[in-house]
Amino acid sequence: MLYGVAKFLCKIVLLIFFRIDVKGLEKFPQDGAVIMYSNHKSFWDPILIGCMLDRTVNFMAKVELFKNPLFAFILKNLNAFPVNRGAPDRKAIRKALQVLNEGKVLGIFPEGTRSKDGILKDPEPGIALIAVKAGNVKLVPVAIKGDYKLFSKIELIIGDPINFESRNERYSSEKINALSLEFFKKIEELLVS
């Protein structure tokens, strides 16, 4: 219930203070397990994505956001869960796989942190690792263009879903890293389109 109320209120705020342009919404799968991944410019990004997509998004969020008990309570009730950045986090990976096994949408920012200057950083390997472990999943790249300045235009561009099957192959860390870069390249392509 909190998710629905927060989505309604935040969407009103976004539409009042920014000129939101969503492209490709019809491409987003309406059912089944999906890894939604995006570039990350601002703390507004998960709010924007969560408000504009029809489906509920379960975001991975940096563990530091969960230090404050009140904020942790709110985030957990908005379907976010903590992840330690910079090192493999087995607990977060298990939670991500649970979300996907339940046929829900997992939201990831592969860069691992915000890029305030808008220059894309190299992705962390987590997105490919989760896709490989999930085995059969759709990945949907999402690009965010624009700055969150009052009344400015923000574009949310949804790319074509990628049907991924790992087929029980063994993936080396090099192959996982290469796969993460391959997935992330789709965001770069959306940003220049």
Coordinates of N, CA and C in Angstrom, one line a residue:
M1 N 0.8 -1.2 0.0 CA 0.0 0.0 0.0 C 0.9 1.3 0.0
L2 N 1.9 1.2 0.8 CA 2.8 2.4 0.9 C 3.4 2.7 -0.5
Y3 N 3.8 1.6 -1.2 CA 4.4 1.8 -2.6 C 3.4 2.6 -3.5
G4 N 2.1 2.2 -3.5 CA 1.1 2.8 -4.3 C 0.9 4.3 -4.0
V5 N 0.8 4.5 -2.7 CA 0.6 5.9 -2.2 C 1.8 6.8 -2.6
A6 N 3.0 6.3 -2.3 CA 4.3 7.0 -2.6 C 4.4 7.2 -4.1
K7 N 4.1 6.2 -4.9 CA 4.1 6.4 -6.3 C 3.2 7.5 -6.8
F8 N 2.0 7.5 -6.3 CA 1.0 8.5 -6.7 C 1.5 9.9 -6.4
L9 N 1.9 10.1 -5.1 CA 2.4 11.4 -4.7 C 3.6 11.9 -5.4
C10 N 4.6 11.0 -5.6 CA 5.8 11.3 -6.2 C 5.6 11.6 -7.7
K11 N 4.7 10.9 -8.3 CA 4.4 11.2 -9.7 C 3.8 12.6 -9.9
I12 N 3.0 13.0 -9.0 CA 2.4 14.4 -9.1 C 3.6 15.4 -8.9
V13 N 4.5 15.2 -8.0 CA 5.6 16.1 -7.8 C 6.5 16.2 -9.0
L14 N 6.8 15.0 -9.6 CA 7.6 14.9 -10.8 C 7.0 15.7 -12.0
L15 N 5.7 15.5 -12.1 CA 5.0 16.1 -13.3 C 4.8 17.6 -13.1
I16 N 4.8 18.1 -11.8 CA 4.7 19.5 -11.6 C 6.0 20.2 -11.8
F17 N 7.1 19.6 -11.3 CA 8.4 20.3 -11.3 C 9.3 20.0 -12.5
F18 N 9.0 18.9 -13.3 CA 9.8 18.6 -14.4 C 8.9 18.3 -15.6
R19 N 9.5 18.4 -16.8 CA 8.8 18.1 -18.0 C 9.3 16.7 -18.4
I20 N 8.5 15.7 -18.0 CA 8.9 14.3 -18.2 C 8.4 13.8 -19.5
D21 N 9.4 13.1 -20.2 CA 9.1 12.5 -21.5 C 9.5 11.1 -21.5
V22 N 8.5 10.2 -21.5 CA 8.8 8.7 -21.5 C 8.7 8.2 -22.9
K23 N 9.7 7.5 -23.3 CA 9.7 6.9 -24.6 C 9.9 5.4 -24.5
G24 N 9.1 4.6 -25.3 CA 9.3 3.2 -25.3 C 8.6 2.4 -24.2
L25 N 7.7 3.0 -23.5 CA 7.0 2.4 -22.3 C 6.3 1.1 -22.8
E26 N 5.8 1.1 -24.0 CA 5.1 -0.1 -24.5 C 6.1 -1.3 -24.7
K27 N 7.4 -1.1 -24.6 CA 8.3 -2.2 -24.8 C 8.5 -2.9 -23.5
F28 N 8.2 -2.3 -22.4 CA 8.5 -2.9 -21.1 C 7.5 -4.1 -20.8
P29 N 8.1 -5.3 -20.5 CA 7.3 -6.5 -20.3 C 6.3 -6.3 -19.2
Q30 N 5.1 -6.7 -19.4 CA 4.0 -6.5 -18.4 C 3.9 -7.7 -17.4
D31 N 4.7 -8.8 -17.7 CA 4.7 -9.9 -16.7 C 6.1 -10.6 -16.8
G32 N 6.3 -11.4 -15.8 CA 7.5 -12.2 -15.8 C 8.7 -11.5 -15.2
A33 N 9.8 -12.3 -15.0 CA 11.0 -11.7 -14.3 C 11.7 -10.8 -15.3
V34 N 12.0 -9.6 -14.8 CA 12.7 -8.6 -15.5 C 13.8 -7.9 -14.7
I35 N 15.0 -7.8 -15.3 CA 16.0 -6.9 -14.7 C 16.0 -5.6 -15.4
M36 N 15.6 -4.6 -14.8 CA 15.6 -3.2 -15.3 C 16.8 -2.6 -14.9
Y37 N 17.6 -2.1 -15.8 CA 18.9 -1.4 -15.4 C 19.0 -0.1 -16.1
S38 N 19.7 0.9 -15.4 CA 19.7 2.2 -15.9 C 21.0 2.9 -15.5
N39 N 21.3 4.0 -16.3 CA 22.4 4.9 -15.8 C 21.9 5.6 -14.5
H40 N 22.8 6.2 -13.8 CA 22.4 6.7 -12.5 C 23.0 8.1 -12.3
K41 N 22.2 9.2 -12.4 CA 22.6 10.5 -12.3 C 22.3 11.2 -11.0
S42 N 21.1 10.8 -10.4 CA 20.6 11.5 -9.3 C 19.8 10.6 -8.4
F43 N 19.6 11.1 -7.1 CA 18.7 10.3 -6.2 C 17.3 10.3 -6.7
W44 N 17.0 11.1 -7.7 CA 15.6 11.1 -8.3 C 15.4 9.9 -9.2
D45 N 16.5 9.3 -9.7 CA 16.4 8.3 -10.7 C 15.4 7.1 -10.3
P46 N 15.6 6.5 -9.1 CA 14.7 5.4 -8.8 C 13.3 5.9 -8.6
I47 N 13.1 7.1 -8.2 CA 11.8 7.7 -8.0 C 11.1 7.9 -9.4
L48 N 11.9 8.4 -10.3 CA 11.4 8.6 -11.7 C 11.0 7.3 -12.3
I49 N 11.9 6.3 -12.3 CA 11.6 5.0 -12.9 C 10.4 4.3 -12.2
G50 N 10.4 4.3 -10.9 CA 9.3 3.7 -10.1 C 8.0 4.3 -10.4
C51 N 7.9 5.6 -10.6 CA 6.7 6.3 -10.9 C 6.2 6.1 -12.3
M52 N 7.1 6.0 -13.3 CA 6.7 6.0 -14.7 C 6.4 4.6 -15.2
L53 N 7.0 3.6 -14.6 CA 6.7 2.2 -15.1 C 5.4 1.7 -14.5
D54 N 4.7 0.9 -15.2 CA 3.4 0.4 -14.7 C 3.7 -0.7 -13.6
R55 N 4.8 -1.4 -13.7 CA 5.0 -2.5 -12.7 C 5.8 -2.0 -11.5
T56 N 5.7 -2.7 -10.4 CA 6.4 -2.4 -9.2 C 7.9 -2.8 -9.4
V57 N 8.8 -1.9 -9.0 CA 10.2 -2.2 -9.2 C 10.9 -2.4 -7.8
N58 N 11.6 -3.5 -7.7 CA 12.3 -3.8 -6.4 C 13.8 -3.4 -6.6
F59 N 14.2 -2.2 -6.1 CA 15.5 -1.7 -6.3 C 16.5 -2.2 -5.3
M60 N 17.7 -2.5 -5.9 CA 18.9 -2.7 -5.0 C 19.4 -1.3 -4.7
A61 N 19.7 -1.0 -3.4 CA 20.1 0.3 -3.0 C 21.3 0.2 -2.1
K62 N 22.2 1.1 -2.1 CA 23.4 1.0 -1.3 C 23.1 0.9 0.2
V63 N 23.9 0.0 0.8 CA 23.6 -0.3 2.2 C 23.6 0.9 3.1
E64 N 24.4 2.0 2.8 CA 24.5 3.2 3.6 C 23.1 3.8 3.8
L65 N 22.2 3.7 2.8 CA 20.9 4.3 2.9 C 20.0 3.6 4.0
F66 N 20.4 2.4 4.4 CA 19.6 1.7 5.4 C 20.2 1.9 6.9
K67 N 21.1 2.7 7.0 CA 21.7 3.0 8.4 C 20.7 3.6 9.3
N68 N 20.0 4.6 8.8 CA 18.9 5.2 9.6 C 17.7 4.3 9.7
P69 N 17.3 4.0 10.9 CA 16.2 3.0 11.1 C 14.9 3.5 10.4
L70 N 14.6 4.7 10.5 CA 13.3 5.2 9.9 C 13.4 5.1 8.4
F71 N 14.5 5.6 7.8 CA 14.7 5.5 6.4 C 14.8 4.1 5.9
A72 N 15.4 3.2 6.7 CA 15.4 1.8 6.3 C 14.0 1.2 6.3
F73 N 13.2 1.6 7.2 CA 11.8 1.1 7.3 C 11.0 1.5 6.0
I74 N 11.2 2.8 5.7 CA 10.5 3.3 4.5 C 11.0 2.6 3.2
L75 N 12.3 2.5 3.1 CA 12.9 1.9 1.9 C 12.4 0.4 1.7
K76 N 12.4 -0.3 2.8 CA 12.0 -1.7 2.8 C 10.6 -1.8 2.4
N77 N 9.7 -0.9 2.8 CA 8.3 -0.9 2.5 C 8.1 -0.3 1.1
L78 N 9.1 0.2 0.4 CA 9.0 0.6 -1.0 C 9.7 -0.4 -1.8
N79 N 10.0 -1.6 -1.3 CA 10.5 -2.8 -2.0 C 12.0 -2.6 -2.4
A80 N 12.7 -1.7 -1.7 CA 14.2 -1.6 -1.9 C 14.9 -2.6 -0.9
F81 N 16.0 -3.0 -1.3 CA 16.8 -3.9 -0.4 C 18.3 -3.5 -0.5
P82 N 19.1 -3.7 0.6 CA 20.5 -3.2 0.6 C 21.4 -4.1 -0.1
V83 N 22.5 -3.4 -0.7 CA 23.6 -4.1 -1.3 C 24.9 -3.4 -0.9
N84 N 25.9 -4.2 -0.6 CA 27.2 -3.7 -0.3 C 27.9 -3.5 -1.7
R85 N 28.4 -2.3 -1.9 CA 29.1 -2.0 -3.2 C 30.5 -2.3 -3.1
G86 N 31.1 -2.7 -4.3 CA 32.5 -2.9 -4.4 C 33.0 -4.3 -4.1
A87 N 32.1 -5.1 -3.6 CA 32.5 -6.5 -3.3 C 31.2 -7.4 -3.5
P88 N 31.4 -8.7 -3.8 CA 30.2 -9.5 -4.0 C 29.4 -9.6 -2.7
D89 N 28.1 -9.4 -2.8 CA 27.2 -9.4 -1.6 C 26.3 -10.6 -1.8
R90 N 26.6 -11.7 -1.2 CA 25.8 -12.9 -1.4 C 24.3 -12.8 -1.0
K91 N 24.1 -12.1 0.1 CA 22.8 -11.8 0.7 C 21.9 -11.0 -0.3
A92 N 22.5 -10.0 -0.9 CA 21.8 -9.1 -1.9 C 21.6 -9.9 -3.2
I93 N 22.5 -10.8 -3.6 CA 22.3 -11.6 -4.8 C 21.2 -12.6 -4.5
R94 N 21.1 -13.2 -3.4 CA 20.0 -14.1 -3.0 C 18.7 -13.4 -3.1
K95 N 18.6 -12.2 -2.5 CA 17.4 -11.4 -2.5 C 17.0 -11.1 -4.0
A96 N 18.0 -10.7 -4.8 CA 17.7 -10.3 -6.2 C 17.1 -11.5 -6.9
L97 N 17.7 -12.7 -6.7 CA 17.2 -13.9 -7.4 C 15.8 -14.3 -6.9
Q98 N 15.6 -14.1 -5.6 CA 14.2 -14.3 -5.1 C 13.2 -13.4 -5.8
V99 N 13.5 -12.2 -6.0 CA 12.7 -11.2 -6.7 C 12.4 -11.8 -8.1
L100 N 13.4 -12.2 -8.8 CA 13.2 -12.7 -10.1 C 12.5 -14.0 -10.2
N101 N 12.8 -14.9 -9.2 CA 12.1 -16.2 -9.2 C 10.6 -16.0 -8.9
E102 N 10.2 -14.9 -8.3 CA 8.8 -14.6 -8.1 C 8.2 -13.9 -9.3
G103 N 8.9 -13.7 -10.3 CA 8.4 -13.1 -11.6 C 8.2 -11.6 -11.5
K104 N 9.0 -10.9 -10.6 CA 8.9 -9.5 -10.4 C 10.0 -8.7 -11.2
V105 N 10.0 -7.4 -11.0 CA 11.0 -6.5 -11.6 C 12.1 -6.2 -10.6
L106 N 13.3 -6.4 -11.0 CA 14.5 -6.0 -10.2 C 15.1 -4.8 -10.8
G107 N 15.3 -3.8 -10.0 CA 15.9 -2.5 -10.5 C 17.4 -2.4 -10.1
I108 N 18.3 -2.2 -11.0 CA 19.7 -2.1 -10.7 C 20.3 -0.9 -11.5
F109 N 21.2 -0.2 -10.8 CA 22.1 0.8 -11.4 C 23.5 0.2 -11.5
P110 N 23.9 -0.3 -12.6 CA 25.1 -1.1 -12.7 C 26.4 -0.3 -12.4
E111 N 26.3 1.0 -12.5 CA 27.5 1.8 -12.2 C 27.9 1.8 -10.7
G112 N 26.9 1.4 -9.9 CA 27.2 1.3 -8.5 C 27.1 2.6 -7.7
T113 N 27.1 3.7 -8.4 CA 27.1 5.0 -7.7 C 26.6 6.0 -8.7
R114 N 26.2 7.2 -8.2 CA 25.7 8.2 -9.1 C 26.9 8.8 -9.9
S115 N 26.6 9.2 -11.1 CA 27.6 10.0 -11.9 C 27.0 11.4 -12.0
K116 N 27.4 12.3 -11.1 CA 26.8 13.6 -11.1 C 27.1 14.4 -12.4
D117 N 28.2 14.1 -13.0 CA 28.6 14.9 -14.3 C 27.9 14.2 -15.5
G118 N 27.2 13.1 -15.3 CA 26.6 12.5 -16.4 C 27.4 11.6 -17.3
I119 N 28.7 11.5 -17.0 CA 29.7 10.7 -17.7 C 29.5 9.3 -17.2
L120 N 29.2 8.3 -18.1 CA 29.0 7.0 -17.6 C 30.3 6.3 -17.1
K121 N 30.1 5.6 -16.0 CA 31.2 4.9 -15.4 C 31.1 3.4 -15.8
D122 N 32.2 2.7 -15.7 CA 32.1 1.3 -16.1 C 31.2 0.5 -15.1
P123 N 30.4 -0.4 -15.6 CA 29.5 -1.1 -14.8 C 30.2 -2.1 -13.9
E124 N 29.6 -2.4 -12.7 CA 30.0 -3.4 -11.9 C 29.5 -4.7 -12.5
P125 N 30.1 -5.9 -12.1 CA 29.7 -7.2 -12.8 C 28.4 -7.7 -12.2
G126 N 27.8 -7.1 -11.2 CA 26.6 -7.7 -10.6 C 25.4 -8.0 -11.5
I127 N 25.2 -7.1 -12.5 CA 24.1 -7.3 -13.4 C 24.2 -8.6 -14.2
A128 N 25.4 -8.9 -14.7 CA 25.6 -10.1 -15.5 C 25.6 -11.3 -14.5
L129 N 26.2 -11.2 -13.4 CA 26.2 -12.3 -12.4 C 24.8 -12.7 -12.0
I130 N 23.9 -11.7 -11.8 CA 22.5 -12.0 -11.4 C 21.8 -12.6 -12.6
A131 N 22.0 -12.1 -13.8 CA 21.4 -12.6 -15.0 C 21.8 -14.1 -15.2
V132 N 23.1 -14.4 -15.1 CA 23.6 -15.7 -15.2 C 23.0 -16.7 -14.2
K133 N 22.9 -16.3 -13.0 CA 22.4 -17.1 -11.9 C 20.8 -17.3 -12.1
A134 N 20.2 -16.3 -12.6 CA 18.7 -16.4 -12.8 C 18.4 -17.4 -13.9
G135 N 19.4 -17.5 -14.9 CA 19.2 -18.5 -15.9 C 18.4 -18.1 -17.1
N136 N 17.2 -17.6 -16.9 CA 16.3 -17.2 -18.0 C 15.6 -16.0 -17.6
V137 N 16.0 -14.8 -18.1 CA 15.4 -13.6 -17.7 C 15.4 -12.6 -18.8
K138 N 14.5 -11.6 -18.7 CA 14.6 -10.5 -19.6 C 15.3 -9.3 -19.0
L139 N 16.2 -8.6 -19.7 CA 16.8 -7.4 -19.2 C 16.3 -6.3 -20.0
V140 N 16.0 -5.2 -19.4 CA 15.5 -4.0 -20.1 C 16.4 -2.8 -19.7
P141 N 17.1 -2.3 -20.7 CA 17.9 -1.1 -20.5 C 17.1 0.2 -20.5
V142 N 17.4 1.1 -19.6 CA 16.7 2.3 -19.5 C 17.7 3.4 -19.4
A143 N 17.5 4.5 -20.2 CA 18.4 5.6 -20.2 C 17.7 6.8 -19.7
I144 N 18.4 7.6 -18.8 CA 17.8 8.8 -18.3 C 18.7 10.0 -18.8
K145 N 18.0 10.9 -19.5 CA 18.7 12.1 -20.1 C 18.1 13.3 -19.5
G146 N 19.0 14.3 -19.2 CA 18.6 15.6 -18.7 C 19.0 15.7 -17.3
D147 N 19.0 17.0 -16.8 CA 19.3 17.3 -15.4 C 18.1 17.6 -14.7
Y148 N 18.1 17.3 -13.4 CA 16.9 17.6 -12.6 C 16.9 19.0 -12.1
K149 N 16.9 19.9 -13.0 CA 16.7 21.3 -12.7 C 15.3 21.7 -12.8
L150 N 14.8 22.5 -11.9 CA 13.4 22.9 -11.9 C 12.8 23.2 -13.3
F151 N 11.8 22.5 -13.6 CA 11.0 22.7 -14.9 C 11.8 22.3 -16.1
S152 N 12.9 21.6 -15.9 CA 13.7 21.1 -17.1 C 13.1 19.8 -17.6
K153 N 13.5 19.5 -18.9 CA 13.0 18.3 -19.5 C 13.9 17.1 -19.1
I154 N 13.2 16.0 -18.7 CA 13.9 14.7 -18.3 C 13.3 13.7 -19.2
E155 N 14.2 13.0 -19.9 CA 13.8 11.9 -20.8 C 14.1 10.5 -20.2
L156 N 13.1 9.7 -20.2 CA 13.2 8.3 -19.7 C 13.0 7.4 -21.0
I157 N 14.1 6.8 -21.4 CA 14.0 6.1 -22.7 C 14.2 4.6 -22.4
I158 N 13.2 3.8 -22.7 CA 13.2 2.4 -22.4 C 13.6 1.6 -23.7
G159 N 14.6 0.8 -23.6 CA 15.1 0.1 -24.7 C 14.4 -1.2 -24.9
D160 N 14.8 -1.9 -26.0 CA 14.2 -3.2 -26.3 C 14.7 -4.3 -25.3
P161 N 13.7 -5.1 -24.8 CA 14.1 -6.2 -23.9 C 15.1 -7.1 -24.5
I162 N 16.0 -7.6 -23.7 CA 17.0 -8.6 -24.1 C 16.6 -9.9 -23.4
N163 N 16.4 -10.9 -24.2 CA 16.1 -12.3 -23.7 C 17.4 -13.0 -23.4
F164 N 17.6 -13.3 -22.2 CA 18.9 -13.9 -21.8 C 18.7 -15.3 -21.2
E165 N 19.5 -16.2 -21.7 CA 19.5 -17.6 -21.1 C 20.9 -18.0 -20.9
S166 N 21.2 -18.4 -19.7 CA 22.6 -18.8 -19.4 C 22.9 -20.3 -19.8
R167 N 21.8 -21.1 -19.9 CA 21.9 -22.5 -20.4 C 22.9 -23.3 -19.6
N168 N 23.0 -23.0 -18.3 CA 23.9 -23.8 -17.4 C 25.4 -23.8 -17.9
E169 N 25.8 -22.7 -18.6 CA 27.2 -22.6 -19.0 C 28.0 -22.1 -17.8
R170 N 29.3 -22.4 -17.9 CA 30.1 -21.9 -16.8 C 30.7 -20.5 -17.3
Y171 N 30.6 -19.6 -16.4 CA 31.1 -18.2 -16.8 C 32.3 -17.8 -15.9
S172 N 33.4 -17.5 -16.5 CA 34.5 -17.0 -15.8 C 34.3 -15.5 -15.4
S173 N 35.1 -15.0 -14.5 CA 34.9 -13.6 -14.1 C 35.1 -12.7 -15.3
E174 N 36.0 -13.1 -16.2 CA 36.3 -12.3 -17.4 C 35.0 -12.2 -18.3
K175 N 34.4 -13.4 -18.4 CA 33.1 -13.5 -19.2 C 32.0 -12.7 -18.6
I176 N 31.9 -12.7 -17.2 CA 30.9 -12.0 -16.5 C 31.1 -10.5 -16.7
N177 N 32.4 -10.0 -16.6 CA 32.7 -8.6 -16.8 C 32.3 -8.2 -18.3
A178 N 32.7 -9.0 -19.2 CA 32.4 -8.7 -20.6 C 30.9 -8.6 -20.9
L179 N 30.1 -9.5 -20.2 CA 28.7 -9.5 -20.4 C 28.1 -8.3 -19.8
S180 N 28.6 -7.8 -18.6 CA 28.1 -6.6 -18.0 C 28.3 -5.4 -18.9
L181 N 29.5 -5.3 -19.5 CA 29.8 -4.3 -20.5 C 28.9 -4.3 -21.7
E182 N 28.6 -5.5 -22.1 CA 27.7 -5.7 -23.3 C 26.3 -5.2 -23.0
F183 N 25.8 -5.6 -21.8 CA 24.5 -5.1 -21.4 C 24.5 -3.5 -21.2
F184 N 25.5 -3.0 -20.6 CA 25.6 -1.6 -20.3 C 25.7 -0.8 -21.6
K185 N 26.3 -1.4 -22.6 CA 26.5 -0.7 -23.9 C 25.1 -0.3 -24.5
K186 N 24.1 -1.0 -24.2 CA 22.7 -0.7 -24.6 C 22.2 0.6 -24.1
I187 N 22.6 1.0 -22.8 CA 22.3 2.3 -22.3 C 23.0 3.4 -23.0
E188 N 24.3 3.2 -23.3 CA 25.1 4.2 -24.1 C 24.4 4.4 -25.5
E189 N 23.9 3.4 -26.1 CA 23.2 3.5 -27.4 C 21.9 4.3 -27.3
L190 N 21.2 4.1 -26.2 CA 19.9 4.8 -25.9 C 20.2 6.3 -25.7
L191 N 21.3 6.6 -25.0 CA 21.7 8.0 -24.7 C 22.0 8.8 -25.9
V192 N 22.6 8.1 -26.9 CA 23.0 8.9 -28.1 C 21.9 8.8 -29.2
S193 N 20.8 8.1 -29.0 CA 19.8 7.9 -30.0 C 18.9 9.2 -30.1

